[in-house]
mmCIF file of C-alpha atoms in Angstrom:
data_model
loop_
_atom_site.group_PDB
_atom_site.id
_atom_site.type_symbol
_atom_site.label_atom_id
_atom_site.label_comp_id
_atom_site.label_asym_id
_atom_site.label_seq_id
_atom_site.Cartn_x
_atom_site.Cartn_y
_atom_site.Cartn_z
ATOM 1 C CA MET A 1 37.528 42.270 45.281
ATOM 2 C CA ILE A 2 37.429 45.198 47.381
ATOM 3 C CA LYS A 3 40.680 46.657 45.888
ATOM 4 C CA TYR A 4 38.267 46.888 42.790
ATOM 5 C CA LEU A 5 35.062 48.041 44.875
ATOM 6 C CA CYS A 6 37.454 51.064 46.279
ATOM 7 C CA LEU A 7 38.733 51.953 42.367
ATOM 8 C CA LEU A 8 34.871 52.335 41.694
ATOM 9 C CA PRO A 9 34.130 55.575 42.988
ATOM 10 C CA LEU A 10 37.487 57.106 41.249
ATOM 11 C CA PHE A 11 36.230 55.236 37.868
ATOM 12 C CA LEU A 12 32.573 56.968 38.302
ATOM 13 C CA LEU A 13 34.210 60.010 39.010
ATOM 14 C CA SER A 14 36.245 60.268 35.850
ATOM 15 C CA PHE A 15 32.929 59.768 33.751
ATOM 16 C CA THR A 16 31.073 63.014 35.849
ATOM 17 C CA ALA A 17 34.840 64.986 34.886
ATOM 18 C CA SER A 18 34.602 64.050 31.232
ATOM 19 C CA ALA A 19 30.895 64.973 31.442
ATOM 20 C CA GLN A 20 31.478 68.670 32.410
ATOM 21 C CA THR A 21 33.403 69.421 29.554
ATOM 22 C CA THR A 22 30.858 68.786 27.319
ATOM 23 C CA ALA A 23 28.467 71.257 29.319
ATOM 24 C CA LEU A 24 31.059 73.666 29.311
ATOM 25 C CA SER A 25 31.816 73.988 25.647
ATOM 26 C CA PRO A 26 28.457 75.352 24.636
ATOM 27 C CA PHE A 27 28.784 78.153 27.878
ATOM 28 C CA ASN A 28 31.927 79.227 26.564
ATOM 29 C CA GLN A 29 30.835 79.245 22.539
ATOM 30 C CA GLN A 30 27.437 81.537 23.731
ATOM 31 C CA GLN A 31 29.672 83.598 25.833
ATOM 32 C CA ALA A 32 32.168 84.211 23.244
ATOM 33 C CA ASN A 33 29.024 85.025 20.621
ATOM 34 C CA THR A 34 27.578 87.407 23.095
ATOM 35 C CA LEU A 35 30.846 89.181 23.209
ATOM 36 C CA GLN A 36 31.611 89.218 19.603
ATOM 37 C CA VAL A 37 28.316 90.750 18.621
ATOM 38 C CA GLY A 38 28.725 93.272 21.345
ATOM 39 C CA MET A 39 32.112 94.110 20.017
ATOM 40 C CA LEU A 40 31.369 94.321 16.522
ATOM 41 C CA LEU A 41 28.410 97.069 17.657
ATOM 42 C CA LEU A 42 30.945 99.028 19.328
ATOM 43 C CA GLY A 43 33.427 98.697 16.413
ATOM 44 C CA GLY A 44 30.422 99.698 14.032
ATOM 45 C CA TRP A 45 29.121 102.311 16.047
ATOM 46 C CA ALA A 46 33.036 103.885 16.378
ATOM 47 C CA VAL A 47 33.528 103.600 12.529
ATOM 48 C CA LEU A 48 30.066 105.336 11.951
ATOM 49 C CA ASN A 49 30.873 107.957 14.270
ATOM 50 C CA ILE A 50 34.372 108.228 12.999
ATOM 51 C CA LEU A 51 33.588 109.308 9.561
ATOM 52 C CA LEU A 52 30.370 111.535 10.367
ATOM 53 C CA SER A 53 32.641 113.229 13.132
ATOM 54 C CA SER A 54 35.145 113.674 10.484
ATOM 55 C CA PHE A 55 32.732 114.913 7.616
ATOM 56 C CA LYS A 56 31.121 117.157 10.224
ATOM 57 C CA LEU A 57 34.446 118.384 11.234
ATOM 58 C CA THR A 58 35.831 120.035 8.102
ATOM 59 C CA LYS A 59 32.314 122.083 8.283
ATOM 60 C CA ALA A 60 31.873 122.571 11.751
ATOM 61 C CA THR A 61 32.672 126.152 13.704
ATOM 62 C CA ARG A 62 34.209 126.924 16.619
ATOM 63 C CA ASN A 63 32.474 124.981 19.599
ATOM 64 C CA ARG A 64 31.148 122.542 17.173
ATOM 65 C CA LYS A 65 34.424 121.802 15.885
ATOM 66 C CA TYR A 66 35.531 120.951 19.463
ATOM 67 C CA PHE A 67 32.937 118.504 19.872
ATOM 68 C CA TYR A 68 33.253 116.699 16.536
ATOM 69 C CA GLN A 69 37.203 116.509 17.816
ATOM 70 C CA MET A 70 36.516 115.090 20.985
ATOM 71 C CA ASN A 71 33.795 112.712 19.450
ATOM 72 C CA LEU A 72 36.522 111.337 17.028
ATOM 73 C CA TYR A 73 39.018 110.730 19.811
ATOM 74 C CA TRP A 74 36.298 108.793 21.947
ATOM 75 C CA ASN A 75 35.243 106.534 19.008
ATOM 76 C CA ILE A 76 39.227 106.089 18.055
ATOM 77 C CA VAL A 77 39.223 104.686 21.501
ATOM 78 C CA ASN A 78 36.278 102.682 20.977
ATOM 79 C CA LEU A 79 37.670 101.158 17.888
ATOM 80 C CA ILE A 80 41.038 100.015 19.134
ATOM 81 C CA ILE A 81 39.135 98.597 22.297
ATOM 82 C CA ALA A 82 36.915 96.446 19.911
ATOM 83 C CA THR A 83 39.701 95.154 17.840
ATOM 84 C CA VAL A 84 41.636 94.257 20.332
ATOM 85 C CA ALA A 85 38.608 92.553 22.162
ATOM 86 C CA LEU A 86 37.611 90.817 18.878
ATOM 87 C CA TYR A 87 40.911 89.522 18.319
ATOM 88 C CA SER A 88 41.206 88.023 21.807
ATOM 89 C CA ILE A 89 37.973 86.379 21.319
ATOM 90 C CA ILE A 90 38.450 85.066 18.194
ATOM 91 C CA SER A 91 41.889 83.746 18.822
ATOM 92 C CA LYS A 92 40.917 81.397 21.487
ATOM 93 C CA ASP A 93 39.283 78.104 20.820
ATOM 94 C CA GLN A 94 36.323 78.012 22.868
ATOM 95 C CA ALA A 95 35.920 74.402 23.105
ATOM 96 C CA THR A 96 39.365 73.730 24.633
ATOM 97 C CA LEU A 97 39.100 75.990 27.991
ATOM 98 C CA THR A 98 39.217 74.360 31.051
ATOM 99 C CA LEU A 99 36.421 74.949 33.865
ATOM 100 C CA ALA A 100 38.767 76.942 35.836
ATOM 101 C CA THR A 101 39.975 79.003 32.873
ATOM 102 C CA SER A 102 36.235 79.210 31.797
ATOM 103 C CA VAL A 103 35.470 80.670 35.524
ATOM 104 C CA GLU A 104 38.233 82.805 35.551
ATOM 105 C CA LEU A 105 37.507 84.293 32.199
ATOM 106 C CA HIS A 106 34.008 84.510 33.102
ATOM 107 C CA SER A 107 35.019 86.520 36.126
ATOM 108 C CA TRP A 108 37.033 88.781 34.306
ATOM 109 C CA TYR A 109 34.740 89.569 31.834
ATOM 110 C CA LYS A 110 31.794 90.629 34.889
ATOM 111 C CA LYS A 111 34.985 92.769 36.216
ATOM 112 C CA VAL A 112 35.117 94.602 33.101
ATOM 113 C CA LEU A 113 31.430 95.195 32.495
ATOM 114 C CA TYR A 114 30.959 96.474 36.168
ATOM 115 C CA LEU A 115 33.744 98.903 35.560
ATOM 116 C CA ASN A 116 32.706 100.224 31.889
ATOM 117 C CA VAL A 117 28.837 100.675 33.929
ATOM 118 C CA GLY A 118 31.023 102.833 36.575
ATOM 119 C CA LEU A 119 32.628 104.821 34.493
ATOM 120 C CA ASP A 120 29.516 105.204 32.025
ATOM 121 C CA VAL A 121 27.796 106.962 35.272
ATOM 122 C CA ALA A 122 30.974 109.019 36.341
ATOM 123 C CA TYR A 123 31.172 110.078 32.416
ATOM 124 C CA ILE A 124 27.295 111.156 32.230
ATOM 125 C CA ILE A 125 27.805 112.943 35.456
ATOM 126 C CA LEU A 126 30.722 114.737 34.757
ATOM 127 C CA GLY A 127 29.164 115.466 31.193
ATOM 128 C CA VAL A 128 26.163 116.800 33.107
ATOM 129 C CA TYR A 129 28.247 118.777 35.123
ATOM 130 C CA LEU A 130 30.827 120.457 32.753
ATOM 131 C CA LYS A 131 27.201 121.383 30.584
ATOM 132 C CA GLU A 132 25.493 123.028 33.529
ATOM 133 C CA ARG A 133 29.003 124.921 34.208
ATOM 134 C CA SER A 134 28.886 126.313 30.816
ATOM 135 C CA ARG A 135 25.876 127.660 30.913
ATOM 136 C CA ASN A 136 26.573 129.000 34.745
ATOM 137 C CA THR A 137 30.426 130.212 34.382
ATOM 138 C CA PRO A 138 30.750 133.078 31.574
ATOM 139 C CA LYS A 139 34.726 132.684 31.515
ATOM 140 C CA TYR A 140 33.908 128.463 31.118
ATOM 141 C CA GLU A 141 34.646 128.268 27.246
ATOM 142 C CA LYS A 142 34.167 124.799 26.436
ATOM 143 C CA PRO A 143 30.408 123.729 26.262
ATOM 144 C CA TRP A 144 31.236 121.051 23.650
ATOM 145 C CA ALA A 145 33.035 118.926 26.206
ATOM 146 C CA GLY A 146 29.893 118.047 28.405
ATOM 147 C CA ALA A 147 27.914 117.812 24.898
ATOM 148 C CA SER A 148 30.437 115.422 23.893
ATOM 149 C CA LEU A 149 30.742 113.268 27.114
ATOM 150 C CA LEU A 150 27.104 112.990 27.284
ATOM 151 C CA TYR A 151 26.247 112.057 23.655
ATOM 152 C CA TYR A 152 29.094 109.472 24.187
ATOM 153 C CA ARG A 153 27.988 107.822 27.240
ATOM 154 C CA GLU A 154 24.211 108.096 26.271
ATOM 155 C CA TYR A 155 24.891 105.482 23.645
ATOM 156 C CA SER A 156 27.240 103.241 25.613
ATOM 157 C CA CYS A 157 24.597 103.319 28.268
ATOM 158 C CA PHE A 158 22.239 101.280 25.736
ATOM 159 C CA CYS A 159 24.657 98.771 24.307
#
């Protein structure tokens, strides 16, 4: 009888462990849905900006031409990021992820988002610097670089 009483806590713990996986599945699904919406917005923004910048590039003058070129390049990178992230999100079955994998993925997503925020701040500061430099330095002939950086990063701060 004492052998069976010793096994009782292990038996009860197995129910607790199986109950955690059912609570984990909605968390994983909500996280995947949030990331999917974000990547769809980023991809949509990139496609729209690629189309508009390509059209405007054909009719632009010198400084505006460089602005639209840089904007086009930024958005090609955005489209690649969104496509890879969407493929990664869609290809994983969220219901089968373990607790350790879910925590690891969540931590990785947070690190990537913190890196993105840091890059946003750095790009905005660099854009302001380049724009101010083009105003104050007569030999600096790239005022489009600061404007493009500011335009691109202002959007990504709001997403």
